[in-house]
Coordinates of C-alpha atoms and ligand atoms in Angstrom, one line a residue:
X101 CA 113.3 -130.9 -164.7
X102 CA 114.9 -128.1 -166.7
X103 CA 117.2 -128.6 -169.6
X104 CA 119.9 -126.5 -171.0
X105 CA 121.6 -125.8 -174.2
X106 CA 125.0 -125.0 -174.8
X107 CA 126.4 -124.1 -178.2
X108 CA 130.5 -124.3 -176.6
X109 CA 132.1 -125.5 -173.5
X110 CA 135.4 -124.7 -172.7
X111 CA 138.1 -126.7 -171.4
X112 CA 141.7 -126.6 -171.5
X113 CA 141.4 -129.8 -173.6
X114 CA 139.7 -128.0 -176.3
X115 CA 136.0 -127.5 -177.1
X116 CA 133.2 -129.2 -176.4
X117 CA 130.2 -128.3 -178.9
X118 CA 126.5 -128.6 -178.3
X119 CA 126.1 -129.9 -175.2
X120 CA 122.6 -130.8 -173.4
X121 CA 122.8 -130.6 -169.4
X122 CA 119.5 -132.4 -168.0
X123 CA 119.1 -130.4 -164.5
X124 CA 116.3 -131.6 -161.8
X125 CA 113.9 -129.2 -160.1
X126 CA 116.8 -128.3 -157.4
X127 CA 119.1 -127.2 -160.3
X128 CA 121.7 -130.1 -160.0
X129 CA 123.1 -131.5 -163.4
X130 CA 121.4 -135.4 -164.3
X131 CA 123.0 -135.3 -167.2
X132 CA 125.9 -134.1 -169.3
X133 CA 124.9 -135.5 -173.2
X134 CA 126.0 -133.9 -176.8
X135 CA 122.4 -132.3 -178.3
X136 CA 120.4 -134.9 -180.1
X137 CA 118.8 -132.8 -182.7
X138 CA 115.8 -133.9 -181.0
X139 CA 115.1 -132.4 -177.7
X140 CA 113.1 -129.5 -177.1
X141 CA 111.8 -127.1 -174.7
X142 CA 115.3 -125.8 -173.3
X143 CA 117.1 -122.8 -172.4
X144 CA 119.5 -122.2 -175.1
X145 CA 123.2 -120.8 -174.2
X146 CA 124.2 -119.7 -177.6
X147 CA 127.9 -119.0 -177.1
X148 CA 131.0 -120.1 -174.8
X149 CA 130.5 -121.1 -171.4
X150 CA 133.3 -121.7 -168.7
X151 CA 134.0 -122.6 -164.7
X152 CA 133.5 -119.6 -162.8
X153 CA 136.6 -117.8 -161.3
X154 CA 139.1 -118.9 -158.6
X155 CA 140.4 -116.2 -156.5
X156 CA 142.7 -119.3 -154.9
X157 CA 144.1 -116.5 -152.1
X158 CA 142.0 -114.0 -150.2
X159 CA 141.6 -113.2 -146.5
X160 CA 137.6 -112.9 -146.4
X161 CA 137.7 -111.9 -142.6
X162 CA 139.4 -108.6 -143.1
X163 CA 137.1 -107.0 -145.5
X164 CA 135.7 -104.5 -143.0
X165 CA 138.7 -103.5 -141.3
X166 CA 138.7 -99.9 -140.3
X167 CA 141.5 -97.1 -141.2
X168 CA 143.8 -99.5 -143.9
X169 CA 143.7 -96.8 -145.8
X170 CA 146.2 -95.3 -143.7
X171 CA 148.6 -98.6 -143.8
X172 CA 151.4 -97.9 -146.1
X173 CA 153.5 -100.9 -144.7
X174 CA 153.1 -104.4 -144.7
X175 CA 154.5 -105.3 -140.7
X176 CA 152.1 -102.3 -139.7
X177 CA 149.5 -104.4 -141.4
X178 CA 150.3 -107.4 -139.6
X179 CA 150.8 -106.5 -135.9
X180 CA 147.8 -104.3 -136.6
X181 CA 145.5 -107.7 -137.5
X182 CA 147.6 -109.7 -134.9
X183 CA 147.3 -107.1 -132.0
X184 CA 143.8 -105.4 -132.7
X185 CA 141.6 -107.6 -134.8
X186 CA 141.6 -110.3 -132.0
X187 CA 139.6 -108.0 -129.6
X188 CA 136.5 -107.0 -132.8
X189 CA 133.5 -108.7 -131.6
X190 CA 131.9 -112.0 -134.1
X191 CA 129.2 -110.0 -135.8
X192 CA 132.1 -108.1 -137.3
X193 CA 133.6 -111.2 -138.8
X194 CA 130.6 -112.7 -140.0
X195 CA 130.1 -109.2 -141.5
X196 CA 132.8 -109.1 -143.0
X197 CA 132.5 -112.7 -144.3
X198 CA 129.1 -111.9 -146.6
X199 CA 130.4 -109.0 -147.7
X200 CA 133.7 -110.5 -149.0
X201 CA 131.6 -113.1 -150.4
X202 CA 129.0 -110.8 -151.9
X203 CA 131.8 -108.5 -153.2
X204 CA 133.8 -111.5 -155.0
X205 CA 130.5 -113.3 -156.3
X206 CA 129.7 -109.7 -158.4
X207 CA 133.2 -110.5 -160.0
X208 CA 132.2 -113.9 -161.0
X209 CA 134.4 -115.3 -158.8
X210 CA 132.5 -118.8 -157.1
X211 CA 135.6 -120.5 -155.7
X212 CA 137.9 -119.3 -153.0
X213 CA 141.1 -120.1 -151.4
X214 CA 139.9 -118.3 -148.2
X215 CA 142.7 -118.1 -145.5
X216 CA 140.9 -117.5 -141.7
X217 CA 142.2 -117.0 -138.7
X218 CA 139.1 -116.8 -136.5
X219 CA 136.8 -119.9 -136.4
X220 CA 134.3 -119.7 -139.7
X221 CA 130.9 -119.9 -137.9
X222 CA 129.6 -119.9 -141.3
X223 CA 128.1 -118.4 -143.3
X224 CA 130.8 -120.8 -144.8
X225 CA 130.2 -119.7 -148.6
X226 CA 127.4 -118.5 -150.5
X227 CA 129.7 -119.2 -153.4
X228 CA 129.2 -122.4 -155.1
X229 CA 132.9 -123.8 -153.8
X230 CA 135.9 -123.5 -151.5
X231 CA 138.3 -124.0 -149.4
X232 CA 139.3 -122.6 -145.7
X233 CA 142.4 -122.4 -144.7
X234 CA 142.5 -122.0 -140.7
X235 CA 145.9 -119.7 -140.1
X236 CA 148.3 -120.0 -137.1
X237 CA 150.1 -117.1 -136.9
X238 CA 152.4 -117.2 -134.2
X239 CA 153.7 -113.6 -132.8
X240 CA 154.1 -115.0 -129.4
X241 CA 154.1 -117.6 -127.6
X242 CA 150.5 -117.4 -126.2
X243 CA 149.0 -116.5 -129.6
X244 CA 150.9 -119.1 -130.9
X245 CA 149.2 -122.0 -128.3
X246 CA 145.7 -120.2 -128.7
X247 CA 145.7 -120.2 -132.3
X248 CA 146.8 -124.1 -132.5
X249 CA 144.2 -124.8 -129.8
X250 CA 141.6 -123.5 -132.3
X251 CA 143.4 -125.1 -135.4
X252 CA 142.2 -128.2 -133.5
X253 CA 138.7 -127.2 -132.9
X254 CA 138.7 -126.2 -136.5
X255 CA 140.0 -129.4 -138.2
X256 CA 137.0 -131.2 -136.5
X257 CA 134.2 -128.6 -136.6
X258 CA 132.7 -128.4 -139.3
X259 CA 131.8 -130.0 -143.0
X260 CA 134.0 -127.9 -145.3
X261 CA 136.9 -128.7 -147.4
X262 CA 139.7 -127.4 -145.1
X263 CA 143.3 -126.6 -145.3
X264 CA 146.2 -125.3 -143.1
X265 CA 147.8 -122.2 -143.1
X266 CA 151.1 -121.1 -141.6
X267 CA 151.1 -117.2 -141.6
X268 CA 154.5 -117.3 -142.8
X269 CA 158.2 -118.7 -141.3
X270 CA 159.1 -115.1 -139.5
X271 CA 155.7 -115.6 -137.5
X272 CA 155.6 -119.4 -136.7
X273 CA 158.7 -120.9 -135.6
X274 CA 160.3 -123.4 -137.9
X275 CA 159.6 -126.3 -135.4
X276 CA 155.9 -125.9 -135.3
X277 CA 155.9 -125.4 -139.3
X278 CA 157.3 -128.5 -139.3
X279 CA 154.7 -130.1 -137.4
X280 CA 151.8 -128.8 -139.0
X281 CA 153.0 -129.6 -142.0
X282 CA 153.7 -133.3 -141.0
X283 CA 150.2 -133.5 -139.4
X284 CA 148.7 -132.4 -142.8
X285 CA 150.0 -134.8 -144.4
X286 CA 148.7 -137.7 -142.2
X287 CA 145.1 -135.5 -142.2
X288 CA 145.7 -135.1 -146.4
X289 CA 145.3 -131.7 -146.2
X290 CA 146.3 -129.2 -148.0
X291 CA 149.1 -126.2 -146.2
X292 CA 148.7 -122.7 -147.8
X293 CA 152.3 -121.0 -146.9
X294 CA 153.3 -117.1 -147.4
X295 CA 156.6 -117.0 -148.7
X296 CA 159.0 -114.6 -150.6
X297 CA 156.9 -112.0 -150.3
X298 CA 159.2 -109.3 -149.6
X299 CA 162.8 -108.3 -150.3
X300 CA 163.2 -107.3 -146.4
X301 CA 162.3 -110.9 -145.6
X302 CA 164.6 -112.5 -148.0
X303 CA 167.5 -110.2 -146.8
X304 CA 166.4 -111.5 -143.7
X305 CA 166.1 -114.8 -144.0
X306 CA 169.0 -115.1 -145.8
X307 CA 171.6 -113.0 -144.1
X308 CA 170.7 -114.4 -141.2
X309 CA 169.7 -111.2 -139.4
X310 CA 167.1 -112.7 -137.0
X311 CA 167.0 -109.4 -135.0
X312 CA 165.8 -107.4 -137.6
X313 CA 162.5 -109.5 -137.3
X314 CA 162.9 -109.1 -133.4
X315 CA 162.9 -105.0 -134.0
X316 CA 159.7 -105.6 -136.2
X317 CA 157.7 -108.6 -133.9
X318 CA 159.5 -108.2 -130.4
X319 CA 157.6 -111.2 -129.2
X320 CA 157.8 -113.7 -131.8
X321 CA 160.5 -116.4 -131.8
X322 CA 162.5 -116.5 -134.5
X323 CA 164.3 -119.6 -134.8
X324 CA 167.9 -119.6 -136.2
X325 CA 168.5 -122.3 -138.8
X326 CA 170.8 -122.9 -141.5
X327 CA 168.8 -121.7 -144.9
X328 CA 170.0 -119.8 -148.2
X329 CA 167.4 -119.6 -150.3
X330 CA 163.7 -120.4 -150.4
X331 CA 164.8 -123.5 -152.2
X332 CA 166.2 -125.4 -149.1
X333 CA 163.5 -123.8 -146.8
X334 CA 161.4 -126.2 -149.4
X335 CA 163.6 -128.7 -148.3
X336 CA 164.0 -128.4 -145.1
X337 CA 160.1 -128.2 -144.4
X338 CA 159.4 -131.3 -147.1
X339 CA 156.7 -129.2 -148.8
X340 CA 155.3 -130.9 -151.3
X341 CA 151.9 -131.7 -153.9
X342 CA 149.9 -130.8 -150.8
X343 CA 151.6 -127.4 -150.3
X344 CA 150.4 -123.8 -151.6
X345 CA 152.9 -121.2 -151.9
X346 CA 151.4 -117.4 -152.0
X347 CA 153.4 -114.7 -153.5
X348 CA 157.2 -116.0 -154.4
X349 CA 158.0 -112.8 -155.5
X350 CA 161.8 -113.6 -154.2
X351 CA 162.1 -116.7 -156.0
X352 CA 165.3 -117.5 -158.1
X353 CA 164.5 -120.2 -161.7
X354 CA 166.8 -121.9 -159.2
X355 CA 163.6 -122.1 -156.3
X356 CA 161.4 -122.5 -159.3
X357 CA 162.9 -125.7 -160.4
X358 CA 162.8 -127.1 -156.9
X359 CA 158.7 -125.8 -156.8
X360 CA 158.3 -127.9 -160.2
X361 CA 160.4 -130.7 -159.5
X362 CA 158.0 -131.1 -155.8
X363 CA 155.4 -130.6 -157.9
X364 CA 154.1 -128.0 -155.2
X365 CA 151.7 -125.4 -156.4
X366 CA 152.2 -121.4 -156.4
X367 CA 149.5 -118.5 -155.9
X368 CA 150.7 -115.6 -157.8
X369 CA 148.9 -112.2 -155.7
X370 CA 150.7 -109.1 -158.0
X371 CA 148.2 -106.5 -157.4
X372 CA 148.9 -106.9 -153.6
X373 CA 152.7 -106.9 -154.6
X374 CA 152.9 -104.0 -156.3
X375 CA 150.1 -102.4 -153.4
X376 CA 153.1 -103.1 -150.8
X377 CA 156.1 -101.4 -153.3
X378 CA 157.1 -105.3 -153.9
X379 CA 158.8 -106.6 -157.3
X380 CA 156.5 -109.1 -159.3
X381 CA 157.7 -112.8 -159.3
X382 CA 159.2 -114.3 -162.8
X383 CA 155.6 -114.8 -164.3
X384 CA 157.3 -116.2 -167.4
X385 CA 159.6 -118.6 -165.8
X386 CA 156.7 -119.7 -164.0
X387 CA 154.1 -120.4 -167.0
X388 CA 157.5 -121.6 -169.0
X389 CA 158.1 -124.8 -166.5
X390 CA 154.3 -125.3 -166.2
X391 CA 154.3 -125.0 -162.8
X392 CA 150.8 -125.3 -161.4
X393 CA 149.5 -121.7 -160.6
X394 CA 146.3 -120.0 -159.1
X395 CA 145.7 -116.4 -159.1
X396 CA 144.8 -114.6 -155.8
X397 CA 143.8 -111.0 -154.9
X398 CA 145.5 -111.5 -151.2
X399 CA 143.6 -109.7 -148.9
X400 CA 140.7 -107.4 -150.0
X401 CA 141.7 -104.1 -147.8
X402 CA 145.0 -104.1 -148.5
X403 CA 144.9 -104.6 -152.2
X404 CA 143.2 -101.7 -153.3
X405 CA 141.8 -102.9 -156.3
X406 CA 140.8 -106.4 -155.1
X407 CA 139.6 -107.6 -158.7
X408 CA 141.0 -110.9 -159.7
X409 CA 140.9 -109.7 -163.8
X410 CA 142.9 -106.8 -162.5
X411 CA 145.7 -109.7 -161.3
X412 CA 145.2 -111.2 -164.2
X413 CA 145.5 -108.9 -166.7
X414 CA 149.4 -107.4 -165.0
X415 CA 150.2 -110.7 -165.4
X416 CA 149.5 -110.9 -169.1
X417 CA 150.8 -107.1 -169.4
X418 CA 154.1 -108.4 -167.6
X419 CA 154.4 -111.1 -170.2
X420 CA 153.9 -108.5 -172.9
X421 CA 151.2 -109.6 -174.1
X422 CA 152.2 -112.8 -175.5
X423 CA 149.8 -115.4 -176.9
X424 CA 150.9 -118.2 -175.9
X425 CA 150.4 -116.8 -172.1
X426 CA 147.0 -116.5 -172.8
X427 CA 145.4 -120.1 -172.4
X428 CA 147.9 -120.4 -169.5
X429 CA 146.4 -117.0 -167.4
X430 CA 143.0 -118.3 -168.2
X431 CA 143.4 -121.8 -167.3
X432 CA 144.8 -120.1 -163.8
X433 CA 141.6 -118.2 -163.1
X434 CA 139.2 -121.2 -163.7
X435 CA 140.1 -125.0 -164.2
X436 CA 143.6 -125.0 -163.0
X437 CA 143.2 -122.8 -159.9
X438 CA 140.8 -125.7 -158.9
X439 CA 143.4 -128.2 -159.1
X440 CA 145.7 -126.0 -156.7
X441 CA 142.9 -125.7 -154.4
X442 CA 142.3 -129.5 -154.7
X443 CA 138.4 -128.5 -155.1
X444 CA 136.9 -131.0 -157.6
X445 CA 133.7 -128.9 -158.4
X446 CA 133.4 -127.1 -161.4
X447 CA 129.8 -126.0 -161.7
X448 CA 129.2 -128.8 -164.4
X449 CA 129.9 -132.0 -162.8
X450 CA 127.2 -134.3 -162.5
X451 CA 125.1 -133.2 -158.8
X452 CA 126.4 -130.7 -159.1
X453 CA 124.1 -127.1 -159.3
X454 CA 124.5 -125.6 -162.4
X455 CA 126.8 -122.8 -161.7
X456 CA 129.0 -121.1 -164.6
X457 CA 130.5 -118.2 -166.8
X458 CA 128.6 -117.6 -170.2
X459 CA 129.7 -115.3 -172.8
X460 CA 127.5 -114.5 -175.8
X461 CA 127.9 -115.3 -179.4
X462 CA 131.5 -116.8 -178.9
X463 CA 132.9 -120.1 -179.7
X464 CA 136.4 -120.1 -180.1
X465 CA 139.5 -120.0 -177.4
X466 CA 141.2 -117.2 -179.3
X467 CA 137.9 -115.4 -179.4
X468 CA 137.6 -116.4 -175.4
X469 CA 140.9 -115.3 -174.4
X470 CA 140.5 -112.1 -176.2
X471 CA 136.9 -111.3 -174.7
X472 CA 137.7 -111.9 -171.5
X473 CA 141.1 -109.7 -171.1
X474 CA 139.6 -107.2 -173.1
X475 CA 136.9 -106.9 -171.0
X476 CA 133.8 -108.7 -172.6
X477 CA 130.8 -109.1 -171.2
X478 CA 130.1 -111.7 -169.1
X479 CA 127.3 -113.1 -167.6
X480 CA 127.1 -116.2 -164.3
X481 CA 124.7 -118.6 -164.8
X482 CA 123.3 -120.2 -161.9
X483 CA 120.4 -123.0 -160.4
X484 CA 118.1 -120.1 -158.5
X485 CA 117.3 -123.2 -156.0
X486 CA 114.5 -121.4 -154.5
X487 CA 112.2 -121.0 -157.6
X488 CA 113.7 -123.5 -159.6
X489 CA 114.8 -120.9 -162.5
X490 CA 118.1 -119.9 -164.2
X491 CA 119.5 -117.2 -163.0
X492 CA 121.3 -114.6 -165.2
X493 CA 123.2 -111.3 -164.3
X494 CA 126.0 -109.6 -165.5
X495 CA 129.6 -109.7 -163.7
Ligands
ZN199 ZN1 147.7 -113.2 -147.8

């Protein structure tokens, strides 16, 4: 048995002061109790402590692609994943798995909105928590039926929390959106959607010029249907609390209200916006209406900088600065993200193992908020499972 100390735990409800966790010789919390003055023998935490980070939209798979560098488009991106990636042997993807994971659990980052499209073979996460969002991602017709075939195989594999992802409406007809987004609902899954992510697909979408995505994807099937804005796509497809909207850079306040009033949640990627010459979406309309938010780094080849502070901190430097955003940002990157990821695990729940953010010698939000943007030091605290120790290292 091990027991801990903590002099300040944040939550967006305000502070919680000395706090005793009681862990067993695994490193799974017994106990969550306010210090009695009594105890002795523990490891003392003397400053804030916090969730670690959610990176709520990341595509783990592609972190050893070869030759991104030279990808200065997004549609070059995509038929290059579509068209090549299919024929890289496992070991790359499994490669490419622990070293996404590796590379995002140096940043502090322990949950992950993780969107796949081959089958995860595991290792699932050596992050604490997450979720896996199998992709279809239609291009043609046979991709299409291959990749819904393996949704399948997916949704019954293995014992993860899982999700659905629909690449996005120019690459998976409208019909079979429709579907999958009907059959999570019956599965209560969650559906993690691209959408508004560029001006040439709203242009497209919205003029109605279904051959311009014919010139780019030759093969993919474009359905022609009667939409005007991303609002009635919303409609049209009945997303709703179970849906996850990445990007929204096109949104109108007029889309936004519709998002709120669903009470569907958004994943805000800006670094990989601004990486593909995209505008930002309307950051303060979207803290404004309290609409629920994550933060995402999007895919960690194509974003070149791939560090979820980094998305953070244009947020806050799109919002000027303002205090009140703050709380809001930070809330993102930590409890709320979990909420839009519908992951209940913190890293302080009871069984859970103890796994969190400490920083030293603080105990105030304002003094948290300011740390942390202004690049503090911080440490993750974890349960070392194999030795029965806390472990301590600097992200
Ligand atoms: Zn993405």
């Amino acid at each position: 048995m091990k027991k801990i100390r903590i002099s300040a735990l944040y939550k967006p409800t305000g502070i919680e002061r000395d706090i005793l966790l009681i862990l067993n010789d695994e490193g799974r919390i017994l106990e969550k109790t306010k210090f009695d003055g009594i105890t002795n023998d523990y490891t003392f935490l003397d400053g804030i402590v916090f969730p670690t980070l959610v990176n709520a939209h990341t595509h783990i798979e592609l972190t050893e692609f070869e030759n991104v560098g030279k990808i200065g488009n997004l549609w070059d991106w995509i038929l290059l994943v579509v068209k090549n990636k299919r024929s890289y042997p496992e070991e790359k993807f499994k490669n490419s798995i622990s070293h996404g994971e590796n590379f995002f659990l140096n940043q502090g980052v322990c949950c992950i909105g993780d969107v796949r499209s081959v089958l995860p073979e595991g290792p699932y996460f050596s992050c604490t928590s997450g979720r896996i969002f199998f992709e279809v991602l239609g291009y043609s017709e046979e991709i299409l039926q291959a990749k819904l075939k393996a949704m399948e195989t997916f949704l019954t594999s293995c014992n993860i929390d899982k999700g659905i992802s629909i690449h996005s409406l120019y690459t998976t007809p409208f019909s079979v959106a429709s579907d999958l987004i009907k059959m999570a609902e019956k599965k209560g899954l969650p559906v993690m959607i691209h959408l508004g992510e560029t001006k040439f697909e709203s242009e497209l979408f919205f003029q109605k010029d279904v051959n311009g995505f014919k010139k780019i994807f030759p093969d993919c099937e474009f359905e022609r249907i009667d939409i005007s804005s991303y609002g009635d796509i919303i409609e049209k497809l009945n997303f709703n609390e179970n849906t996850v909207l990445v990007h929204c850079v096109e949104f109108t306040k007029k889309d936004f209200d519709i998002v709120k009033k669903e009470g569907i949640s958004v994943v805000l990627c800006p670094c990989s916006n601004l990486y593909w010459g995209e505008n930002l979406p309307d950051f303060r309309y979207i803290m404004d209406r309290e609409i629920n938010f994550a933060v995402g780094t999007d895919s960690p080849l194509t974003n070149g900088i791939m560090n979820l502070r980094e998305d953070a901190n244009l947020i806050l430097k799109n919002v000027n600065y303002e205090e009140k955003y703050y709380k809001k940002i930070f809330d993102a990157l930590t409890y709320l993200g979990r909420k839009v990821l519908k992951i209940s695990s913190t890293g302080l729940n009871k069984n859970e193992l103890f796994t969190v953010l400490f920083i030293p010698n603080i105990y105030t939000e304002e003094r948290l908020y300011d740390a942390f943007f202004n690049g503090g030091k911080i440490f993750l605290i974890q349960s070392d499972t194999k030795n029965g120790q806390i472990f301590k290292k600097q992200v």
